[in-house]
Amino acid sequence: MLSLNATQQTIIASSEISASWLFTVTTAAPTTYRWSTKAKSFGGQSYTATILADSFGGISLNRSMSELSIQAPNTVVFSVTNSGNALSASDFEGASVLVQLVCSDGTNEAVIAQWKFRVKRCHAVYQRLEFICVDFVQEYLEGDYPDPPFIEGLAPSNDQAGKDGACVPVPFGTAYIPLRSVYVEADGARYYLLGPT
């Protein structure tokens, strides 16, 4: 449950409330980018309307499942315009992302909630950058599962079509190659086909 101060309580209790999502992205360089779904000034900073509104569906908060020893990551996914490919996706790998929910009642304006994430993946598609972020706590947790490698990492390619986010599957139990089998009555045996029948 959020602990709100008097100003925040006043804003939340208002019948006229407007909300803005502000993203502060800091790369390893360090370079700081201030983005939003609409142009906005807040706290003496200007945020440019770079976030594609239809790409941001909010923040996914997951319950930790201590009974299964799993800390499921909180995530956020969004895309930004990248006209002329001015920004490089590789610069944003591992960058920190501060997402702030700023609300206003017309008189008062304040940050109601904020979350910090790390960029897990960023890739360029059709003059935009697509970000996949997980909460920063994940890098401090012990263990390495689930952490299967991406197929594109095992066989790097300059072809952008290969960046589909597919992972190498982790088999449980006995793994079987999904091949069509044929039973030949004359031989009394079953054969597995690697090609056409």
JSON list of C-alpha atoms in Angstrom, two decimals:
[
{"chain": "A", "resi": 1, "resn": "MET", "atom": "CA", "xyz": [0.00, 0.00, 0.00]},
{"chain": "A", "resi": 2, "resn": "LEU", "atom": "CA", "xyz": [1.27, 3.47, -0.88]},
{"chain": "A", "resi": 3, "resn": "SER", "atom": "CA", "xyz": [2.12, 5.87, 1.91]},
{"chain": "A", "resi": 4, "resn": "LEU", "atom": "CA", "xyz": [0.92, 9.29, 0.69]},
{"chain": "A", "resi": 5, "resn": "ASN", "atom": "CA", "xyz": [1.68, 12.72, 2.06]},
{"chain": "A", "resi": 6, "resn": "ALA", "atom": "CA", "xyz": [-0.96, 15.47, 2.40]},
{"chain": "A", "resi": 7, "resn": "THR", "atom": "CA", "xyz": [-0.39, 16.88, -1.12]},
{"chain": "A", "resi": 8, "resn": "GLN", "atom": "CA", "xyz": [-0.61, 13.45, -2.71]},
{"chain": "A", "resi": 9, "resn": "GLN", "atom": "CA", "xyz": [-3.79, 12.67, -0.74]},
{"chain": "A", "resi": 10, "resn": "THR", "atom": "CA", "xyz": [-5.36, 15.92, -1.95]},
{"chain": "A", "resi": 11, "resn": "ILE", "atom": "CA", "xyz": [-4.56, 15.06, -5.57]},
{"chain": "A", "resi": 12, "resn": "ILE", "atom": "CA", "xyz": [-5.87, 11.50, -5.30]},
{"chain": "A", "resi": 13, "resn": "ALA", "atom": "CA", "xyz": [-9.09, 12.68, -3.62]},
{"chain": "A", "resi": 14, "resn": "SER", "atom": "CA", "xyz": [-9.77, 15.23, -6.37]},
{"chain": "A", "resi": 15, "resn": "SER", "atom": "CA", "xyz": [-12.62, 14.65, -8.84]},
{"chain": "A", "resi": 16, "resn": "GLU", "atom": "CA", "xyz": [-10.50, 16.22, -11.62]},
{"chain": "A", "resi": 17, "resn": "ILE", "atom": "CA", "xyz": [-7.21, 14.38, -11.94]},
{"chain": "A", "resi": 18, "resn": "SER", "atom": "CA", "xyz": [-4.74, 14.07, -14.81]},
{"chain": "A", "resi": 19, "resn": "ALA", "atom": "CA", "xyz": [-1.85, 11.63, -14.96]},
{"chain": "A", "resi": 20, "resn": "SER", "atom": "CA", "xyz": [1.46, 11.55, -16.83]},
{"chain": "A", "resi": 21, "resn": "TRP", "atom": "CA", "xyz": [4.06, 8.82, -17.14]},
{"chain": "A", "resi": 22, "resn": "LEU", "atom": "CA", "xyz": [7.65, 10.10, -17.09]},
{"chain": "A", "resi": 23, "resn": "PHE", "atom": "CA", "xyz": [10.65, 7.99, -18.08]},
{"chain": "A", "resi": 24, "resn": "THR", "atom": "CA", "xyz": [14.21, 8.92, -17.10]},
{"chain": "A", "resi": 25, "resn": "VAL", "atom": "CA", "xyz": [16.66, 6.63, -18.92]},
{"chain": "A", "resi": 26, "resn": "THR", "atom": "CA", "xyz": [20.34, 6.73, -17.93]},
{"chain": "A", "resi": 27, "resn": "THR", "atom": "CA", "xyz": [22.88, 4.82, -20.03]},
{"chain": "A", "resi": 28, "resn": "ALA", "atom": "CA", "xyz": [26.33, 3.60, -18.93]},
{"chain": "A", "resi": 29, "resn": "ALA", "atom": "CA", "xyz": [28.01, 6.53, -20.77]},
{"chain": "A", "resi": 30, "resn": "PRO", "atom": "CA", "xyz": [26.31, 8.21, -18.71]},
{"chain": "A", "resi": 31, "resn": "THR", "atom": "CA", "xyz": [23.76, 9.96, -20.88]},
{"chain": "A", "resi": 32, "resn": "THR", "atom": "CA", "xyz": [20.31, 10.83, -19.53]},
{"chain": "A", "resi": 33, "resn": "TYR", "atom": "CA", "xyz": [17.17, 10.87, -21.68]},
{"chain": "A", "resi": 34, "resn": "ARG", "atom": "CA", "xyz": [13.86, 12.23, -20.40]},
{"chain": "A", "resi": 35, "resn": "TRP", "atom": "CA", "xyz": [10.88, 10.82, -22.28]},
{"chain": "A", "resi": 36, "resn": "SER", "atom": "CA", "xyz": [7.11, 10.76, -21.88]},
{"chain": "A", "resi": 37, "resn": "THR", "atom": "CA", "xyz": [3.98, 9.89, -23.84]},
{"chain": "A", "resi": 38, "resn": "LYS", "atom": "CA", "xyz": [3.32, 13.65, -24.14]},
{"chain": "A", "resi": 39, "resn": "ALA", "atom": "CA", "xyz": [5.56, 16.72, -23.92]},
{"chain": "A", "resi": 40, "resn": "LYS", "atom": "CA", "xyz": [5.78, 17.78, -20.27]},
{"chain": "A", "resi": 41, "resn": "SER", "atom": "CA", "xyz": [7.80, 19.84, -17.82]},
{"chain": "A", "resi": 42, "resn": "PHE", "atom": "CA", "xyz": [8.10, 18.58, -14.26]},
{"chain": "A", "resi": 43, "resn": "GLY", "atom": "CA", "xyz": [10.55, 19.31, -11.46]},
{"chain": "A", "resi": 44, "resn": "GLY", "atom": "CA", "xyz": [12.48, 21.76, -13.63]},
{"chain": "A", "resi": 45, "resn": "GLN", "atom": "CA", "xyz": [13.06, 19.11, -16.33]},
{"chain": "A", "resi": 46, "resn": "SER", "atom": "CA", "xyz": [11.58, 18.83, -19.82]},
{"chain": "A", "resi": 47, "resn": "TYR", "atom": "CA", "xyz": [10.29, 15.47, -21.02]},
{"chain": "A", "resi": 48, "resn": "THR", "atom": "CA", "xyz": [9.91, 14.96, -24.77]},
{"chain": "A", "resi": 49, "resn": "ALA", "atom": "CA", "xyz": [6.96, 13.11, -26.33]},
{"chain": "A", "resi": 50, "resn": "THR", "atom": "CA", "xyz": [9.09, 10.19, -27.51]},
{"chain": "A", "resi": 51, "resn": "ILE", "atom": "CA", "xyz": [7.27, 7.20, -25.97]},
{"chain": "A", "resi": 52, "resn": "LEU", "atom": "CA", "xyz": [4.75, 5.62, -28.35]},
{"chain": "A", "resi": 53, "resn": "ALA", "atom": "CA", "xyz": [1.55, 5.62, -26.28]},
{"chain": "A", "resi": 54, "resn": "ASP", "atom": "CA", "xyz": [0.21, 2.38, -27.77]},
{"chain": "A", "resi": 55, "resn": "SER", "atom": "CA", "xyz": [3.43, 0.53, -26.86]},
{"chain": "A", "resi": 56, "resn": "PHE", "atom": "CA", "xyz": [3.19, 1.25, -23.13]},
{"chain": "A", "resi": 57, "resn": "GLY", "atom": "CA", "xyz": [0.53, -0.73, -21.32]},
{"chain": "A", "resi": 58, "resn": "GLY", "atom": "CA", "xyz": [1.60, 0.07, -17.78]},
{"chain": "A", "resi": 59, "resn": "ILE", "atom": "CA", "xyz": [3.84, -1.74, -15.34]},
{"chain": "A", "resi": 60, "resn": "SER", "atom": "CA", "xyz": [3.47, -5.45, -14.60]},
{"chain": "A", "resi": 61, "resn": "LEU", "atom": "CA", "xyz": [3.94, -6.12, -10.89]},
{"chain": "A", "resi": 62, "resn": "ASN", "atom": "CA", "xyz": [4.36, -9.78, -9.94]},
{"chain": "A", "resi": 63, "resn": "ARG", "atom": "CA", "xyz": [3.95, -11.43, -6.57]},
{"chain": "A", "resi": 64, "resn": "SER", "atom": "CA", "xyz": [7.00, -13.21, -5.26]},
{"chain": "A", "resi": 65, "resn": "MET", "atom": "CA", "xyz": [6.31, -16.90, -4.76]},
{"chain": "A", "resi": 66, "resn": "SER", "atom": "CA", "xyz": [8.41, -17.82, -1.75]},
{"chain": "A", "resi": 67, "resn": "GLU", "atom": "CA", "xyz": [6.76, -21.23, -1.61]},
{"chain": "A", "resi": 68, "resn": "LEU", "atom": "CA", "xyz": [8.40, -21.98, -4.95]},
{"chain": "A", "resi": 69, "resn": "SER", "atom": "CA", "xyz": [11.59, -19.97, -4.25]},
{"chain": "A", "resi": 70, "resn": "ILE", "atom": "CA", "xyz": [10.76, -17.75, -7.22]},
{"chain": "A", "resi": 71, "resn": "GLN", "atom": "CA", "xyz": [11.04, -13.98, -7.37]},
{"chain": "A", "resi": 72, "resn": "ALA", "atom": "CA", "xyz": [9.22, -13.20, -10.59]},
{"chain": "A", "resi": 73, "resn": "PRO", "atom": "CA", "xyz": [10.47, -9.94, -12.09]},
{"chain": "A", "resi": 74, "resn": "ASN", "atom": "CA", "xyz": [8.36, -6.82, -12.36]},
{"chain": "A", "resi": 75, "resn": "THR", "atom": "CA", "xyz": [8.46, -5.67, -15.98]},
{"chain": "A", "resi": 76, "resn": "VAL", "atom": "CA", "xyz": [7.77, -2.75, -18.25]},
{"chain": "A", "resi": 77, "resn": "VAL", "atom": "CA", "xyz": [7.76, -2.73, -22.05]},
{"chain": "A", "resi": 78, "resn": "PHE", "atom": "CA", "xyz": [7.69, 0.38, -24.22]},
{"chain": "A", "resi": 79, "resn": "SER", "atom": "CA", "xyz": [8.90, 1.77, -27.54]},
{"chain": "A", "resi": 80, "resn": "VAL", "atom": "CA", "xyz": [10.34, 5.15, -28.47]},
{"chain": "A", "resi": 81, "resn": "THR", "atom": "CA", "xyz": [10.50, 6.91, -31.82]},
{"chain": "A", "resi": 82, "resn": "ASN", "atom": "CA", "xyz": [13.95, 6.79, -33.39]},
{"chain": "A", "resi": 83, "resn": "SER", "atom": "CA", "xyz": [13.64, 8.90, -36.51]},
{"chain": "A", "resi": 84, "resn": "GLY", "atom": "CA", "xyz": [16.58, 8.41, -38.87]},
{"chain": "A", "resi": 85, "resn": "ASN", "atom": "CA", "xyz": [17.96, 5.76, -36.47]},
{"chain": "A", "resi": 86, "resn": "ALA", "atom": "CA", "xyz": [19.65, 8.54, -34.48]},
{"chain": "A", "resi": 87, "resn": "LEU", "atom": "CA", "xyz": [19.89, 6.34, -31.37]},
{"chain": "A", "resi": 88, "resn": "SER", "atom": "CA", "xyz": [21.70, 3.00, -31.19]},
{"chain": "A", "resi": 89, "resn": "ALA", "atom": "CA", "xyz": [19.95, 0.12, -29.42]},
{"chain": "A", "resi": 90, "resn": "SER", "atom": "CA", "xyz": [23.24, -1.25, -28.08]},
{"chain": "A", "resi": 91, "resn": "ASP", "atom": "CA", "xyz": [23.80, 1.96, -26.06]},
{"chain": "A", "resi": 92, "resn": "PHE", "atom": "CA", "xyz": [20.75, 1.16, -23.94]},
{"chain": "A", "resi": 93, "resn": "GLU", "atom": "CA", "xyz": [21.60, -2.41, -22.91]},
{"chain": "A", "resi": 94, "resn": "GLY", "atom": "CA", "xyz": [21.79, -2.42, -19.10]},
{"chain": "A", "resi": 95, "resn": "ALA", "atom": "CA", "xyz": [20.63, 1.20, -18.80]},
{"chain": "A", "resi": 96, "resn": "SER", "atom": "CA", "xyz": [18.56, 2.21, -15.78]},
{"chain": "A", "resi": 97, "resn": "VAL", "atom": "CA", "xyz": [14.98, 3.38, -16.26]},
{"chain": "A", "resi": 98, "resn": "LEU", "atom": "CA", "xyz": [13.08, 5.39, -13.65]},
{"chain": "A", "resi": 99, "resn": "VAL", "atom": "CA", "xyz": [9.33, 5.40, -14.35]},
{"chain": "A", "resi": 100, "resn": "GLN", "atom": "CA", "xyz": [7.30, 7.98, -12.47]},
{"chain": "A", "resi": 101, "resn": "LEU", "atom": "CA", "xyz": [3.53, 8.36, -12.28]},
{"chain": "A", "resi": 102, "resn": "VAL", "atom": "CA", "xyz": [2.87, 12.10, -11.90]},
{"chain": "A", "resi": 103, "resn": "CYS", "atom": "CA", "xyz": [-0.67, 13.24, -11.09]},
{"chain": "A", "resi": 104, "resn": "SER", "atom": "CA", "xyz": [-2.22, 16.69, -10.95]},
{"chain": "A", "resi": 105, "resn": "ASP", "atom": "CA", "xyz": [-5.53, 18.08, -9.73]},
{"chain": "A", "resi": 106, "resn": "GLY", "atom": "CA", "xyz": [-5.08, 21.36, -11.60]},
{"chain": "A", "resi": 107, "resn": "THR", "atom": "CA", "xyz": [-3.51, 23.09, -8.59]},
{"chain": "A", "resi": 108, "resn": "ASN", "atom": "CA", "xyz": [-1.10, 20.55, -7.10]},
{"chain": "A", "resi": 109, "resn": "GLU", "atom": "CA", "xyz": [1.19, 18.19, -8.96]},
{"chain": "A", "resi": 110, "resn": "ALA", "atom": "CA", "xyz": [3.25, 15.38, -7.44]},
{"chain": "A", "resi": 111, "resn": "VAL", "atom": "CA", "xyz": [4.87, 12.00, -8.05]},
{"chain": "A", "resi": 112, "resn": "ILE", "atom": "CA", "xyz": [2.39, 9.42, -6.75]},
{"chain": "A", "resi": 113, "resn": "ALA", "atom": "CA", "xyz": [4.51, 6.32, -7.40]},
{"chain": "A", "resi": 114, "resn": "GLN", "atom": "CA", "xyz": [7.81, 5.44, -9.05]},
{"chain": "A", "resi": 115, "resn": "TRP", "atom": "CA", "xyz": [9.64, 2.28, -10.09]},
{"chain": "A", "resi": 116, "resn": "LYS", "atom": "CA", "xyz": [13.22, 1.56, -11.12]},
{"chain": "A", "resi": 117, "resn": "PHE", "atom": "CA", "xyz": [14.09, -0.90, -13.87]},
{"chain": "A", "resi": 118, "resn": "ARG", "atom": "CA", "xyz": [17.08, -2.15, -15.86]},
{"chain": "A", "resi": 119, "resn": "VAL", "atom": "CA", "xyz": [16.95, -2.53, -19.63]},
{"chain": "A", "resi": 120, "resn": "LYS", "atom": "CA", "xyz": [17.16, -6.25, -20.30]},
{"chain": "A", "resi": 121, "resn": "ARG", "atom": "CA", "xyz": [16.81, -5.97, -24.07]},
{"chain": "A", "resi": 122, "resn": "CYS", "atom": "CA", "xyz": [16.61, -3.12, -26.52]},
{"chain": "A", "resi": 123, "resn": "HIS", "atom": "CA", "xyz": [16.36, -3.55, -30.26]},
{"chain": "A", "resi": 124, "resn": "ALA", "atom": "CA", "xyz": [15.77, -1.29, -33.23]},
{"chain": "A", "resi": 125, "resn": "VAL", "atom": "CA", "xyz": [12.79, -1.96, -35.49]},
{"chain": "A", "resi": 126, "resn": "TYR", "atom": "CA", "xyz": [11.33, 0.34, -38.17]},
{"chain": "A", "resi": 127, "resn": "GLN", "atom": "CA", "xyz": [12.89, 3.55, -36.83]},
{"chain": "A", "resi": 128, "resn": "ARG", "atom": "CA", "xyz": [11.90, 2.91, -33.25]},
{"chain": "A", "resi": 129, "resn": "LEU", "atom": "CA", "xyz": [13.57, 1.35, -30.24]},
{"chain": "A", "resi": 130, "resn": "GLU", "atom": "CA", "xyz": [11.74, -1.37, -28.32]},
{"chain": "A", "resi": 131, "resn": "PHE", "atom": "CA", "xyz": [12.65, -1.70, -24.64]},
{"chain": "A", "resi": 132, "resn": "ILE", "atom": "CA", "xyz": [12.09, -4.72, -22.41]},
{"chain": "A", "resi": 133, "resn": "CYS", "atom": "CA", "xyz": [12.92, -3.89, -18.79]},
{"chain": "A", "resi": 134, "resn": "VAL", "atom": "CA", "xyz": [12.93, -5.83, -15.51]},
{"chain": "A", "resi": 135, "resn": "ASP", "atom": "CA", "xyz": [13.14, -4.50, -11.98]},
{"chain": "A", "resi": 136, "resn": "PHE", "atom": "CA", "xyz": [16.66, -3.71, -10.77]},
{"chain": "A", "resi": 137, "resn": "VAL", "atom": "CA", "xyz": [16.40, -6.21, -7.88]},
{"chain": "A", "resi": 138, "resn": "GLN", "atom": "CA", "xyz": [16.81, -9.11, -10.35]},
{"chain": "A", "resi": 139, "resn": "GLU", "atom": "CA", "xyz": [20.53, -8.48, -10.78]},
{"chain": "A", "resi": 140, "resn": "TYR", "atom": "CA", "xyz": [21.12, -9.02, -7.04]},
{"chain": "A", "resi": 141, "resn": "LEU", "atom": "CA", "xyz": [19.22, -12.29, -6.72]},
{"chain": "A", "resi": 142, "resn": "GLU", "atom": "CA", "xyz": [21.12, -15.54, -6.53]},
{"chain": "A", "resi": 143, "resn": "GLY", "atom": "CA", "xyz": [20.62, -18.26, -9.09]},
{"chain": "A", "resi": 144, "resn": "ASP", "atom": "CA", "xyz": [20.73, -18.43, -12.82]},
{"chain": "A", "resi": 145, "resn": "TYR", "atom": "CA", "xyz": [17.35, -19.84, -13.83]},
{"chain": "A", "resi": 146, "resn": "PRO", "atom": "CA", "xyz": [15.47, -19.03, -15.93]},
{"chain": "A", "resi": 147, "resn": "ASP", "atom": "CA", "xyz": [18.35, -17.81, -18.04]},
{"chain": "A", "resi": 148, "resn": "PRO", "atom": "CA", "xyz": [18.35, -19.77, -21.31]},
{"chain": "A", "resi": 149, "resn": "PRO", "atom": "CA", "xyz": [20.43, -18.23, -24.10]},
{"chain": "A", "resi": 150, "resn": "PHE", "atom": "CA", "xyz": [18.79, -16.51, -27.05]},
{"chain": "A", "resi": 151, "resn": "ILE", "atom": "CA", "xyz": [19.17, -18.30, -30.38]},
{"chain": "A", "resi": 152, "resn": "GLU", "atom": "CA", "xyz": [20.42, -15.05, -31.92]},
{"chain": "A", "resi": 153, "resn": "GLY", "atom": "CA", "xyz": [23.24, -15.04, -29.34]},
{"chain": "A", "resi": 154, "resn": "LEU", "atom": "CA", "xyz": [24.38, -18.53, -30.33]},
{"chain": "A", "resi": 155, "resn": "ALA", "atom": "CA", "xyz": [24.36, -17.77, -34.05]},
{"chain": "A", "resi": 156, "resn": "PRO", "atom": "CA", "xyz": [24.86, -13.99, -34.48]},
{"chain": "A", "resi": 157, "resn": "SER", "atom": "CA", "xyz": [23.58, -12.49, -37.70]},
{"chain": "A", "resi": 158, "resn": "ASN", "atom": "CA", "xyz": [23.35, -9.03, -39.23]},
{"chain": "A", "resi": 159, "resn": "ASP", "atom": "CA", "xyz": [19.86, -9.90, -40.42]},
{"chain": "A", "resi": 160, "resn": "GLN", "atom": "CA", "xyz": [17.37, -7.99, -38.23]},
{"chain": "A", "resi": 161, "resn": "ALA", "atom": "CA", "xyz": [14.64, -10.51, -39.04]},
{"chain": "A", "resi": 162, "resn": "GLY", "atom": "CA", "xyz": [16.46, -13.07, -36.83]},
{"chain": "A", "resi": 163, "resn": "LYS", "atom": "CA", "xyz": [15.88, -11.01, -33.66]},
{"chain": "A", "resi": 164, "resn": "ASP", "atom": "CA", "xyz": [12.68, -12.70, -32.56]},
{"chain": "A", "resi": 165, "resn": "GLY", "atom": "CA", "xyz": [13.45, -13.25, -28.88]},
{"chain": "A", "resi": 166, "resn": "ALA", "atom": "CA", "xyz": [13.38, -17.05, -29.24]},
{"chain": "A", "resi": 167, "resn": "CYS", "atom": "CA", "xyz": [15.23, -18.96, -26.52]},
{"chain": "A", "resi": 168, "resn": "VAL", "atom": "CA", "xyz": [16.90, -22.34, -26.60]},
{"chain": "A", "resi": 169, "resn": "PRO", "atom": "CA", "xyz": [14.38, -24.66, -24.90]},
{"chain": "A", "resi": 170, "resn": "VAL", "atom": "CA", "xyz": [15.34, -26.31, -21.62]},
{"chain": "A", "resi": 171, "resn": "PRO", "atom": "CA", "xyz": [14.20, -29.96, -21.72]},
{"chain": "A", "resi": 172, "resn": "PHE", "atom": "CA", "xyz": [12.74, -31.67, -18.66]},
{"chain": "A", "resi": 173, "resn": "GLY", "atom": "CA", "xyz": [12.85, -35.44, -18.48]},
{"chain": "A", "resi": 174, "resn": "THR", "atom": "CA", "xyz": [13.60, -37.31, -21.71]},
{"chain": "A", "resi": 175, "resn": "ALA", "atom": "CA", "xyz": [13.66, -35.09, -24.77]},
{"chain": "A", "resi": 176, "resn": "TYR", "atom": "CA", "xyz": [12.37, -36.51, -28.03]},
{"chain": "A", "resi": 177, "resn": "ILE", "atom": "CA", "xyz": [12.89, -35.09, -31.49]},
{"chain": "A", "resi": 178, "resn": "PRO", "atom": "CA", "xyz": [9.43, -34.41, -32.95]},
{"chain": "A", "resi": 179, "resn": "LEU", "atom": "CA", "xyz": [9.65, -36.70, -35.98]},
{"chain": "A", "resi": 180, "resn": "ARG", "atom": "CA", "xyz": [6.90, -38.56, -37.77]},
{"chain": "A", "resi": 181, "resn": "SER", "atom": "CA", "xyz": [7.06, -42.29, -37.20]},
{"chain": "A", "resi": 182, "resn": "VAL", "atom": "CA", "xyz": [6.04, -44.97, -39.68]},
{"chain": "A", "resi": 183, "resn": "TYR", "atom": "CA", "xyz": [5.37, -48.59, -38.82]},
{"chain": "A", "resi": 184, "resn": "VAL", "atom": "CA", "xyz": [6.39, -50.99, -41.58]},
{"chain": "A", "resi": 185, "resn": "GLU", "atom": "CA", "xyz": [4.42, -54.20, -41.18]},
{"chain": "A", "resi": 186, "resn": "ALA", "atom": "CA", "xyz": [6.73, -56.25, -43.44]},
{"chain": "A", "resi": 187, "resn": "ASP", "atom": "CA", "xyz": [9.73, -55.46, -41.24]},
{"chain": "A", "resi": 188, "resn": "GLY", "atom": "CA", "xyz": [7.78, -55.44, -37.99]},
{"chain": "A", "resi": 189, "resn": "ALA", "atom": "CA", "xyz": [9.63, -52.25, -37.06]},
{"chain": "A", "resi": 190, "resn": "ARG", "atom": "CA", "xyz": [8.99, -48.54, -36.57]},
{"chain": "A", "resi": 191, "resn": "TYR", "atom": "CA", "xyz": [11.04, -45.98, -38.48]},
{"chain": "A", "resi": 192, "resn": "TYR", "atom": "CA", "xyz": [11.38, -42.24, -37.95]},
{"chain": "A", "resi": 193, "resn": "LEU", "atom": "CA", "xyz": [11.38, -40.00, -41.00]},
{"chain": "A", "resi": 194, "resn": "LEU", "atom": "CA", "xyz": [13.79, -37.10, -41.37]},
{"chain": "A", "resi": 195, "resn": "GLY", "atom": "CA", "xyz": [12.30, -35.98, -44.68]},
{"chain": "A", "resi": 196, "resn": "PRO", "atom": "CA", "xyz": [9.25, -36.44, -46.91]},
{"chain": "A", "resi": 197, "resn": "THR", "atom": "CA", "xyz": [7.43, -39.74, -46.77]}
]
